[in-house]
Amino acid sequence: MKMWAGRLREPLDAGFERWQRSFGFDRRLLGEELAASRAYARALERAGALAAPETKTILDGLDRLEKKAAEEPAWLDASEAEDVHHFAELGLVELVGEVGSKLHTGRSRNEQIATDLRLYVRRQLGEIRGRLADFIEVFLARAGGLGRTAMPAYTHLQRAEPVLAAHWLLAYAEMFFRDAERLADCAKRVDALPLGSGAVAGAPLALDRAALARELGFAQISANSLDATSDRDFALEFLHGLGFVALHLSRWAEELALFSTAEYGFVRLPDRFATGSSALPQKKNPDALELLRGKAGRVLGAATALAFVLKGLPLAYNKDLQESQEPLFDAADTVAGSLAVAAGFLGAVEFDRERMQAAAQAPFLNATAAAGYLAARGVPFRQAHAAVGQAVVYCLEKSKALETLTLDELRRFRPEFDKDFYDALKLEAVLAAHDVPGGTAPARVEQALAEAKRRLESLRADALRVKEPSAHA
């Protein structure tokens, strides 16, 4: 029997009944539903709505329900429950009798799903941040292993200046550190308990909501029952946070895919994360990277889908909100899986250090250093820039490099060129010249790596502090 069947004279259309059920996807919230129900049972006892023996029976029944669901997946598969709340109520009554139905006293599914989703998002925030920490750790390990290996940095997909390969990897670590920080900030808005809000106007019982919040690990209770039961902005914010993770994964995957091509040749794809071609026997395809790139659209689309669900809803709860769950679950699953694959790939990929180093010394990557040489001798930078640009044109016409020009040739463009110019164009000098915080000078990169390791320790400690319901909740 439906929870609300007393109001209707006719049974639901069979097609509509199947179509509107959510248990197929919201069953994953069963753990959150049971945790909230345990805390609510004790709150009912404190409010005088349950006798102590009834509370014990209900709590024992919830434990049995959880155990049976874990041990007998077919029990869930066979259920005709409308949603996870209906399943929990039916299962509890099946196990302990009608006393189980008293658990719903003063409680609405509107507040139940809001509570379950906040518990779910809070747990996912901890898990995703933990996976980000794992991924960042691989970046730092690979950066440390590359030592003084240099590579070209690119602007407009053209070689610009040499940087340490470790500096390049740390650039991505910075992106993922920011993603973890955004998710931590999102947790502040998640950390408010809706339970006790009732269907729309607040619970009709003298519930100790502060005690409920403590048991379930929330920092505060929601301030308004209309808002608490009807908004999913916390979930949308979480999805936007996941969107940034997916976006940065996509950028990284794109660059690795490019660098794996024969045209670049900086990385060699690990067999464990590549596939072949059914038609082209010579191929090794970067499928892992391509899927990471493609799945970003799926995650970003989830945020858009939820935003469109929310944008036109009047207060308070509307059934449209059921459509918030699948995008949320799918995006969380996608990002968690993507981070695991990305970390495995990065740990296994081979860097062709010789090719990277050679590319870093290709002609004209030291052109900016040449302009800097002139500027250090009093030439206004725009004039220095123009002179080096003219020298580059000359080199291209003569099939030369800047460092192979004679002093007489150089002084055609500026008289300030001198013998020490050639040392200034050596790769080591070019790298060392960028001696500022955040720059690619080797000493600065070593400092950045050490600081990143310290930040990683802090991130790990913070991710482990994600609050879960107390052991007796």
Tab-separated table of C-alpha atoms in Angstrom:
chain	number	residue	atom	x	y	z
A	1	MET	CA	0.000	0.000	0.000
A	2	LYS	CA	1.197	3.490	-0.841
A	3	MET	CA	1.999	5.840	2.024
A	4	TRP	CA	-0.532	8.312	0.697
A	5	ALA	CA	-3.203	5.964	-0.757
A	6	GLY	CA	-5.964	7.039	1.631
A	7	ARG	CA	-6.664	10.217	-0.342
A	8	LEU	CA	-7.203	8.583	-3.748
A	9	ARG	CA	-10.181	6.537	-4.912
A	10	GLU	CA	-8.519	4.772	-7.837
A	11	PRO	CA	-5.235	2.895	-8.114
A	12	LEU	CA	-2.392	4.475	-10.039
A	13	ASP	CA	-2.055	3.834	-13.735
A	14	ALA	CA	0.430	0.959	-13.943
A	15	GLY	CA	2.663	2.732	-16.443
A	16	PHE	CA	2.718	5.936	-14.419
A	17	GLU	CA	3.415	3.998	-11.239
A	18	ARG	CA	6.510	2.371	-12.732
A	19	TRP	CA	7.638	5.600	-14.379
A	20	GLN	CA	7.511	7.697	-11.226
A	21	ARG	CA	9.299	5.268	-8.911
A	22	SER	CA	12.764	6.324	-7.769
A	23	PHE	CA	13.842	3.305	-5.729
A	24	GLY	CA	15.869	2.015	-8.664
A	25	PHE	CA	18.350	4.845	-8.178
A	26	ASP	CA	17.753	6.304	-4.716
A	27	ARG	CA	18.295	2.900	-3.062
A	28	ARG	CA	21.940	3.920	-2.826
A	29	LEU	CA	20.824	6.313	-0.068
A	30	LEU	CA	19.733	3.446	2.182
A	31	GLY	CA	22.717	3.881	4.503
A	32	GLU	CA	21.944	7.568	4.926
A	33	GLU	CA	18.234	6.830	5.370
A	34	LEU	CA	18.907	4.341	8.147
A	35	ALA	CA	21.397	6.603	9.927
A	36	ALA	CA	18.883	9.456	9.931
A	37	SER	CA	16.111	7.092	11.044
A	38	ARG	CA	18.109	5.870	14.035
A	39	ALA	CA	18.733	9.418	15.179
A	40	TYR	CA	15.084	10.305	14.578
A	41	ALA	CA	13.846	7.345	16.640
A	42	ARG	CA	15.826	8.571	19.638
A	43	ALA	CA	14.539	12.099	19.046
A	44	LEU	CA	10.972	10.769	19.103
A	45	GLU	CA	11.639	9.069	22.420
A	46	ARG	CA	13.052	12.289	23.882
A	47	ALA	CA	9.943	14.095	22.629
A	48	GLY	CA	7.664	11.553	24.310
A	49	ALA	CA	6.328	10.127	21.046
A	50	LEU	CA	7.931	6.710	21.543
A	51	ALA	CA	8.288	4.598	24.663
A	52	ALA	CA	11.768	3.286	25.414
A	53	PRO	CA	10.871	-0.341	24.506
A	54	GLU	CA	9.420	0.871	21.203
A	55	THR	CA	12.598	2.783	20.434
A	56	LYS	CA	14.695	-0.289	21.156
A	57	THR	CA	12.514	-2.437	18.912
A	58	ILE	CA	12.780	0.099	16.090
A	59	LEU	CA	16.548	0.494	16.456
A	60	ASP	CA	17.042	-3.266	16.492
A	61	GLY	CA	14.811	-3.512	13.439
A	62	LEU	CA	16.810	-0.878	11.566
A	63	ASP	CA	19.993	-2.823	12.296
A	64	ARG	CA	18.385	-6.026	11.039
A	65	LEU	CA	17.102	-4.231	7.950
A	66	GLU	CA	20.579	-2.928	7.160
A	67	LYS	CA	22.100	-6.379	7.595
A	68	LYS	CA	19.458	-8.067	5.457
A	69	ALA	CA	19.823	-5.488	2.681
A	70	ALA	CA	23.592	-6.015	2.640
A	71	GLU	CA	23.340	-9.803	2.629
A	72	GLU	CA	20.337	-10.192	0.318
A	73	PRO	CA	20.538	-7.805	-2.664
A	74	ALA	CA	17.688	-9.739	-4.267
A	75	TRP	CA	15.435	-8.472	-1.484
A	76	LEU	CA	15.986	-4.934	-2.707
A	77	ASP	CA	15.707	-5.971	-6.348
A	78	ALA	CA	12.300	-7.558	-5.745
A	79	SER	CA	10.908	-4.632	-3.795
A	80	GLU	CA	8.054	-2.621	-5.257
A	81	ALA	CA	8.801	0.305	-2.948
A	82	GLU	CA	8.233	3.742	-4.394
A	83	ASP	CA	11.483	5.141	-3.028
A	84	VAL	CA	14.158	4.483	-0.417
A	85	HIS	CA	11.977	5.936	2.365
A	86	HIS	CA	9.088	3.659	1.422
A	87	PHE	CA	11.440	0.675	1.287
A	88	ALA	CA	12.846	1.399	4.737
A	89	GLU	CA	9.381	1.801	6.237
A	90	LEU	CA	8.009	-1.347	4.586
A	91	GLY	CA	11.093	-3.331	5.548
A	92	LEU	CA	10.994	-2.155	9.138
A	93	VAL	CA	7.325	-3.071	9.527
A	94	GLU	CA	8.018	-6.443	7.921
A	95	LEU	CA	10.744	-7.119	10.476
A	96	VAL	CA	9.274	-5.693	13.701
A	97	GLY	CA	5.564	-5.287	13.055
A	98	GLU	CA	3.344	-2.216	13.204
A	99	VAL	CA	5.452	-0.512	15.849
A	100	GLY	CA	7.830	0.202	12.973
A	101	SER	CA	5.276	2.519	11.382
A	102	LYS	CA	5.538	4.805	14.417
A	103	LEU	CA	8.945	5.924	13.179
A	104	HIS	CA	7.201	8.123	10.634
A	105	THR	CA	5.483	10.150	13.374
A	106	GLY	CA	5.913	13.842	12.615
A	107	ARG	CA	8.265	13.111	9.730
A	108	SER	CA	7.898	13.819	6.014
A	109	ARG	CA	9.676	12.378	3.019
A	110	ASN	CA	10.395	15.981	2.025
A	111	GLU	CA	12.764	16.415	4.954
A	112	GLN	CA	13.981	12.832	4.748
A	113	ILE	CA	15.312	13.154	1.212
A	114	ALA	CA	16.835	16.554	1.970
A	115	THR	CA	18.633	14.998	4.943
A	116	ASP	CA	19.715	11.890	3.055
A	117	LEU	CA	21.123	13.956	0.198
A	118	ARG	CA	23.083	16.213	2.530
A	119	LEU	CA	24.538	13.159	4.257
A	120	TYR	CA	25.379	11.683	0.854
A	121	VAL	CA	27.002	14.849	-0.489
A	122	ARG	CA	28.982	15.266	2.715
A	123	ARG	CA	30.330	11.733	2.384
A	124	GLN	CA	31.117	12.233	-1.286
A	125	LEU	CA	32.962	15.454	-0.522
A	126	GLY	CA	35.305	13.513	1.730
A	127	GLU	CA	35.757	10.700	-0.778
A	128	ILE	CA	36.389	12.969	-3.766
A	129	ARG	CA	38.837	15.113	-1.828
A	130	GLY	CA	40.618	11.948	-0.744
A	131	ARG	CA	40.878	10.843	-4.379
A	132	LEU	CA	42.160	14.288	-5.333
A	133	ALA	CA	44.839	13.908	-2.675
A	134	ASP	CA	45.820	10.525	-4.150
A	135	PHE	CA	46.042	12.055	-7.632
A	136	ILE	CA	48.048	15.063	-6.474
A	137	GLU	CA	50.452	12.741	-4.671
A	138	VAL	CA	51.254	11.055	-7.983
A	139	PHE	CA	51.907	14.439	-9.613
A	140	LEU	CA	54.340	15.316	-6.854
A	141	ALA	CA	56.100	11.957	-7.038
A	142	ARG	CA	56.505	12.180	-10.814
A	143	ALA	CA	57.635	15.804	-10.590
A	144	GLY	CA	60.295	14.862	-8.058
A	145	GLY	CA	61.458	12.017	-10.272
A	146	LEU	CA	62.013	14.249	-13.305
A	147	GLY	CA	64.756	16.247	-11.599
A	148	ARG	CA	66.226	18.951	-13.866
A	149	THR	CA	64.653	17.607	-17.066
A	150	ALA	CA	63.394	20.506	-19.170
A	151	MET	CA	60.711	20.716	-21.840
A	152	PRO	CA	59.102	23.405	-23.973
A	153	ALA	CA	56.194	25.356	-22.550
A	154	TYR	CA	53.589	26.315	-25.112
A	155	THR	CA	51.394	29.292	-25.836
A	156	HIS	CA	48.953	29.147	-28.760
A	157	LEU	CA	50.163	25.532	-29.188
A	158	GLN	CA	53.562	26.881	-30.265
A	159	ARG	CA	56.821	26.485	-28.388
A	160	ALA	CA	57.345	29.489	-26.145
A	161	GLU	CA	60.042	29.067	-23.481
A	162	PRO	CA	61.742	26.168	-21.741
A	163	VAL	CA	60.514	25.113	-18.302
A	164	LEU	CA	61.354	22.252	-16.012
A	165	ALA	CA	59.097	19.265	-16.657
A	166	ALA	CA	58.459	19.223	-12.918
A	167	HIS	CA	57.154	22.786	-13.204
A	168	TRP	CA	54.695	21.608	-15.857
A	169	LEU	CA	53.414	18.790	-13.643
A	170	LEU	CA	53.104	21.115	-10.659
A	171	ALA	CA	50.874	23.389	-12.748
A	172	TYR	CA	48.276	20.626	-12.838
A	173	ALA	CA	48.775	19.877	-9.151
A	174	GLU	CA	47.820	23.504	-8.471
A	175	MET	CA	44.579	23.095	-10.409
A	176	PHE	CA	43.595	20.039	-8.416
A	177	PHE	CA	44.562	21.683	-5.124
A	178	ARG	CA	42.114	24.484	-5.970
A	179	ASP	CA	39.446	21.926	-6.817
A	180	ALA	CA	39.897	20.362	-3.382
A	181	GLU	CA	39.644	23.807	-1.768
A	182	ARG	CA	36.412	24.555	-3.639
A	183	LEU	CA	34.899	21.298	-2.441
A	184	ALA	CA	35.937	22.079	1.129
A	185	ASP	CA	34.170	25.411	0.856
A	186	CYS	CA	31.070	23.684	-0.515
A	187	ALA	CA	31.005	21.527	2.626
A	188	LYS	CA	30.177	24.611	4.698
A	189	ARG	CA	26.802	24.972	2.957
A	190	VAL	CA	26.081	21.243	3.153
A	191	ASP	CA	26.591	21.177	6.917
A	192	ALA	CA	23.046	22.069	8.041
A	193	LEU	CA	20.484	19.475	9.152
A	194	PRO	CA	17.005	19.657	7.539
A	195	LEU	CA	15.487	16.921	9.728
A	196	GLY	CA	12.773	18.412	11.915
A	197	SER	CA	11.469	20.635	9.121
A	198	GLY	CA	8.446	18.431	8.477
A	199	ALA	CA	6.749	18.538	5.112
A	200	VAL	CA	6.853	22.314	4.850
A	201	ALA	CA	6.081	24.122	8.120
A	202	GLY	CA	8.288	22.355	10.672
A	203	ALA	CA	7.787	19.205	12.738
A	204	PRO	CA	4.614	19.144	14.869
A	205	LEU	CA	6.579	17.679	17.784
A	206	ALA	CA	8.934	19.125	20.384
A	207	LEU	CA	12.007	17.664	18.701
A	208	ASP	CA	15.480	18.521	19.943
A	209	ARG	CA	16.895	19.370	16.528
A	210	ALA	CA	20.260	20.384	17.971
A	211	ALA	CA	20.678	16.905	19.452
A	212	LEU	CA	19.676	15.397	16.112
A	213	ALA	CA	22.321	17.512	14.391
A	214	ARG	CA	25.000	16.398	16.830
A	215	GLU	CA	24.144	12.726	16.368
A	216	LEU	CA	24.292	13.030	12.596
A	217	GLY	CA	27.467	15.105	12.626
A	218	PHE	CA	26.006	18.395	11.377
A	219	ALA	CA	27.426	21.710	12.561
A	220	GLN	CA	24.050	23.431	12.599
A	221	ILE	CA	20.337	23.020	11.937
A	222	SER	CA	18.533	24.583	8.996
A	223	ALA	CA	16.935	27.939	9.760
A	224	ASN	CA	13.774	27.744	7.644
A	225	SER	CA	11.571	24.727	6.946
A	226	LEU	CA	10.410	25.978	3.541
A	227	ASP	CA	13.969	26.441	2.370
A	228	ALA	CA	15.352	23.284	3.965
A	229	THR	CA	12.878	20.935	2.295
A	230	SER	CA	12.850	22.489	-1.155
A	231	ASP	CA	16.305	23.710	-2.172
A	232	ARG	CA	19.101	21.663	-3.643
A	233	ASP	CA	21.597	24.479	-4.064
A	234	PHE	CA	24.082	22.535	-1.949
A	235	ALA	CA	23.922	19.707	-4.492
A	236	LEU	CA	24.278	22.133	-7.387
A	237	GLU	CA	27.314	23.709	-5.748
A	238	PHE	CA	28.792	20.239	-5.305
A	239	LEU	CA	28.164	19.474	-8.977
A	240	HIS	CA	29.873	22.694	-10.002
A	241	GLY	CA	32.826	21.672	-7.840
A	242	LEU	CA	32.900	18.300	-9.583
A	243	GLY	CA	32.670	20.149	-12.885
A	244	PHE	CA	35.936	21.930	-12.155
A	245	VAL	CA	37.598	18.598	-11.369
A	246	ALA	CA	36.325	17.124	-14.637
A	247	LEU	CA	37.345	20.227	-16.581
A	248	HIS	CA	40.894	20.085	-15.250
A	249	LEU	CA	41.065	16.343	-15.876
A	250	SER	CA	40.010	17.029	-19.449
A	251	ARG	CA	42.721	19.673	-19.963
A	252	TRP	CA	45.363	17.355	-18.549
A	253	ALA	CA	44.152	14.407	-20.628
A	254	GLU	CA	44.149	16.511	-23.787
A	255	GLU	CA	47.752	17.565	-23.253
A	256	LEU	CA	48.916	14.042	-22.440
A	257	ALA	CA	47.173	12.751	-25.563
A	258	LEU	CA	48.946	15.384	-27.664
A	259	PHE	CA	52.288	14.680	-26.012
A	260	SER	CA	51.878	10.962	-26.772
A	261	THR	CA	51.713	11.557	-30.525
A	262	ALA	CA	54.717	11.068	-32.799
A	263	GLU	CA	54.654	14.807	-33.464
A	264	TYR	CA	55.545	15.477	-29.803
A	265	GLY	CA	56.791	12.167	-28.447
A	266	PHE	CA	57.223	13.377	-24.873
A	267	VAL	CA	55.290	10.506	-23.284
A	268	ARG	CA	54.805	6.829	-24.035
A	269	LEU	CA	51.379	5.381	-23.352
A	270	PRO	CA	51.321	2.539	-20.820
A	271	ASP	CA	49.835	-0.630	-22.283
A	272	ARG	CA	47.585	-0.987	-19.239
A	273	PHE	CA	45.765	2.236	-20.115
A	274	ALA	CA	45.677	2.039	-23.919
A	275	THR	CA	43.936	0.008	-26.595
A	276	GLY	CA	44.709	-1.038	-30.140
A	277	SER	CA	42.882	-0.625	-33.408
A	278	SER	CA	40.790	-3.340	-35.013
A	279	ALA	CA	41.865	-2.087	-38.448
A	280	LEU	CA	45.284	-0.456	-37.985
A	281	PRO	CA	47.763	-2.942	-36.508
A	282	GLN	CA	50.412	-0.348	-35.668
A	283	LYS	CA	48.162	1.730	-33.419
A	284	LYS	CA	48.212	2.255	-29.678
A	285	ASN	CA	45.302	4.516	-28.806
A	286	PRO	CA	45.019	6.792	-25.735
A	287	ASP	CA	41.516	5.613	-24.862
A	288	ALA	CA	41.866	6.356	-21.153
A	289	LEU	CA	42.787	9.960	-21.898
A	290	GLU	CA	40.049	10.335	-24.482
A	291	LEU	CA	37.410	9.029	-22.093
A	292	LEU	CA	38.634	11.359	-19.347
A	293	ARG	CA	38.238	14.187	-21.821
A	294	GLY	CA	34.819	13.023	-22.966
A	295	LYS	CA	33.398	12.397	-19.504
A	296	ALA	CA	33.995	16.025	-18.562
A	297	GLY	CA	31.006	16.982	-20.689
A	298	ARG	CA	28.889	14.465	-18.827
A	299	VAL	CA	29.773	15.998	-15.453
A	300	LEU	CA	29.327	19.577	-16.620
A	301	GLY	CA	26.013	18.527	-18.138
A	302	ALA	CA	24.855	17.158	-14.779
A	303	ALA	CA	25.259	20.586	-13.196
A	304	THR	CA	23.304	22.157	-16.036
A	305	ALA	CA	20.550	19.544	-15.696
A	306	LEU	CA	20.135	20.222	-11.982
A	307	ALA	CA	20.173	23.976	-12.504
A	308	PHE	CA	17.302	23.630	-14.967
A	309	VAL	CA	15.356	21.493	-12.492
A	310	LEU	CA	15.676	24.179	-9.827
A	311	LYS	CA	15.293	27.368	-11.833
A	312	GLY	CA	11.496	27.539	-11.992
A	313	LEU	CA	10.371	25.887	-8.765
A	314	PRO	CA	8.039	27.733	-6.395
A	315	LEU	CA	8.292	27.048	-2.671
A	316	ALA	CA	8.325	24.502	-1.273
A	317	TYR	CA	8.828	20.837	-2.218
A	318	ASN	CA	7.879	19.746	-5.750
A	319	LYS	CA	8.279	16.298	-7.304
A	320	ASP	CA	10.607	17.859	-9.884
A	321	LEU	CA	13.265	17.575	-7.190
A	322	GLN	CA	13.327	13.820	-7.724
A	323	GLU	CA	15.192	14.666	-10.933
A	324	SER	CA	18.045	16.132	-8.899
A	325	GLN	CA	19.266	12.732	-7.811
A	326	GLU	CA	20.396	10.925	-10.943
A	327	PRO	CA	22.634	13.767	-12.201
A	328	LEU	CA	24.102	14.016	-8.714
A	329	PHE	CA	24.825	10.301	-8.397
A	330	ASP	CA	26.152	9.976	-11.937
A	331	ALA	CA	28.512	12.941	-11.639
A	332	ALA	CA	29.905	11.743	-8.306
A	333	ASP	CA	30.465	8.236	-9.695
A	334	THR	CA	32.028	9.600	-12.882
A	335	VAL	CA	34.482	11.895	-11.125
A	336	ALA	CA	35.471	9.270	-8.554
A	337	GLY	CA	36.148	6.733	-11.300
A	338	SER	CA	37.932	9.276	-13.470
A	339	LEU	CA	40.287	10.291	-10.671
A	340	ALA	CA	41.164	6.661	-9.973
A	341	VAL	CA	41.952	5.982	-13.641
A	342	ALA	CA	43.855	9.255	-14.016
A	343	ALA	CA	46.033	8.504	-10.992
A	344	GLY	CA	46.792	5.028	-12.331
A	345	PHE	CA	47.648	6.405	-15.756
A	346	LEU	CA	49.929	9.123	-14.411
A	347	GLY	CA	51.754	6.629	-12.238
A	348	ALA	CA	52.374	4.325	-15.207
A	349	VAL	CA	53.097	6.745	-18.063
A	350	GLU	CA	56.698	6.972	-19.297
A	351	PHE	CA	58.300	10.341	-19.961
A	352	ASP	CA	60.871	10.524	-22.766
A	353	ARG	CA	63.269	12.756	-20.876
A	354	GLU	CA	65.831	12.891	-23.681
A	355	ARG	CA	63.271	14.045	-26.201
A	356	MET	CA	61.827	16.601	-23.781
A	357	GLN	CA	65.296	17.942	-23.018
A	358	ALA	CA	66.187	18.165	-26.700
A	359	ALA	CA	62.939	19.953	-27.494
A	360	ALA	CA	63.633	22.455	-24.712
A	361	GLN	CA	66.824	23.429	-26.564
A	362	ALA	CA	65.203	23.806	-29.966
A	363	PRO	CA	65.962	27.019	-31.875
A	364	PHE	CA	64.446	30.250	-30.584
A	365	LEU	CA	63.067	28.999	-27.260
A	366	ASN	CA	65.785	31.255	-25.861
A	367	ALA	CA	64.587	34.313	-27.796
A	368	THR	CA	62.925	35.850	-24.747
A	369	ALA	CA	66.167	35.344	-22.832
A	370	ALA	CA	67.974	37.160	-25.657
A	371	ALA	CA	65.623	40.117	-25.309
A	372	GLY	CA	66.138	39.997	-21.557
A	373	TYR	CA	69.895	40.112	-22.089
A	374	LEU	CA	69.563	43.385	-23.997
A	375	ALA	CA	67.097	44.828	-21.498
A	376	ALA	CA	69.558	44.106	-18.674
A	377	ARG	CA	72.042	46.303	-20.558
A	378	GLY	CA	69.750	49.273	-20.692
A	379	VAL	CA	67.916	48.673	-23.946
A	380	PRO	CA	64.166	49.420	-23.591
A	381	PHE	CA	62.378	46.093	-23.743
A	382	ARG	CA	60.269	46.980	-26.793
A	383	GLN	CA	63.427	47.839	-28.701
A	384	ALA	CA	65.131	44.701	-27.428
A	385	HIS	CA	62.087	42.665	-28.480
A	386	ALA	CA	62.184	44.169	-31.969
A	387	ALA	CA	65.912	43.571	-32.357
A	388	VAL	CA	65.659	39.911	-31.359
A	389	GLY	CA	62.645	39.474	-33.631
A	390	GLN	CA	64.700	40.801	-36.541
A	391	ALA	CA	67.544	38.484	-35.575
A	392	VAL	CA	65.134	35.522	-35.609
A	393	VAL	CA	64.021	36.421	-39.141
A	394	TYR	CA	67.669	36.606	-40.169
A	395	CYS	CA	68.353	33.197	-38.609
A	396	LEU	CA	65.432	31.626	-40.425
A	397	GLU	CA	66.713	32.986	-43.725
A	398	LYS	CA	70.235	31.702	-43.024
A	399	SER	CA	69.190	28.405	-41.342
A	400	LYS	CA	70.915	29.419	-38.126
A	401	ALA	CA	70.055	29.684	-34.447
A	402	LEU	CA	70.557	32.744	-32.245
A	403	GLU	CA	73.394	31.082	-30.362
A	404	THR	CA	75.247	30.271	-33.615
A	405	LEU	CA	75.343	33.863	-34.866
A	406	THR	CA	78.694	35.605	-34.683
A	407	LEU	CA	79.081	38.801	-32.673
A	408	ASP	CA	79.371	40.745	-35.897
A	409	GLU	CA	76.056	39.298	-37.059
A	410	LEU	CA	74.423	40.040	-33.718
A	411	ARG	CA	75.658	43.619	-33.661
A	412	ARG	CA	73.829	44.285	-36.904
A	413	PHE	CA	70.735	44.362	-34.720
A	414	ARG	CA	72.056	45.965	-31.488
A	415	PRO	CA	75.544	47.090	-30.521
A	416	GLU	CA	74.985	45.960	-26.909
A	417	PHE	CA	75.546	42.301	-27.778
A	418	ASP	CA	78.782	40.977	-26.267
A	419	LYS	CA	80.620	37.701	-25.675
A	420	ASP	CA	78.656	36.835	-22.538
A	421	PHE	CA	75.501	36.672	-24.655
A	422	TYR	CA	76.196	33.037	-25.518
A	423	ASP	CA	76.248	31.928	-21.886
A	424	ALA	CA	72.942	33.734	-21.295
A	425	LEU	CA	71.329	31.582	-23.985
A	426	LYS	CA	72.334	28.230	-22.501
A	427	LEU	CA	69.400	26.221	-21.197
A	428	GLU	CA	70.613	26.275	-17.603
A	429	ALA	CA	70.905	30.056	-17.653
A	430	VAL	CA	67.524	30.513	-19.311
A	431	LEU	CA	65.847	28.414	-16.620
A	432	ALA	CA	67.762	30.043	-13.767
A	433	ALA	CA	66.749	33.510	-14.968
A	434	HIS	CA	63.140	32.847	-13.921
A	435	ASP	CA	64.088	33.098	-10.258
A	436	VAL	CA	60.824	34.326	-8.759
A	437	PRO	CA	58.244	32.558	-6.591
A	438	GLY	CA	56.153	30.519	-9.002
A	439	GLY	CA	58.874	30.571	-11.645
A	440	THR	CA	60.688	27.680	-13.290
A	441	ALA	CA	64.166	28.301	-11.871
A	442	PRO	CA	65.263	24.944	-10.426
A	443	ALA	CA	65.579	26.271	-6.880
A	444	ARG	CA	62.075	27.747	-7.076
A	445	VAL	CA	60.630	24.498	-8.397
A	446	GLU	CA	62.243	22.601	-5.523
A	447	GLN	CA	60.649	25.060	-3.090
A	448	ALA	CA	57.277	24.710	-4.822
A	449	LEU	CA	57.489	20.924	-4.643
A	450	ALA	CA	58.296	21.007	-0.937
A	451	GLU	CA	55.409	23.391	-0.278
A	452	ALA	CA	53.046	21.229	-2.347
A	453	LYS	CA	53.969	18.217	-0.211
A	454	ARG	CA	53.128	20.193	2.924
A	455	ARG	CA	49.787	21.239	1.437
A	456	LEU	CA	49.063	17.643	0.475
A	457	GLU	CA	49.524	16.516	4.076
A	458	SER	CA	47.063	19.190	5.159
A	459	LEU	CA	44.561	18.125	2.494
A	460	ARG	CA	44.783	14.496	3.552
A	461	ALA	CA	44.265	15.353	7.206
A	462	ASP	CA	41.271	17.520	6.348
A	463	ALA	CA	39.707	14.907	4.059
A	464	LEU	CA	39.930	12.339	6.854
A	465	ARG	CA	37.998	14.635	9.184
A	466	VAL	CA	34.755	14.352	7.204
A	467	LYS	CA	31.997	14.013	9.765
A	468	GLU	CA	29.917	10.871	9.769
A	469	PRO	CA	26.934	10.065	11.974
A	470	SER	CA	28.017	9.020	15.454
A	471	ALA	CA	28.404	5.300	16.063
A	472	HIS	CA	25.026	5.113	17.781
A	473	ALA	CA	23.209	7.182	15.137
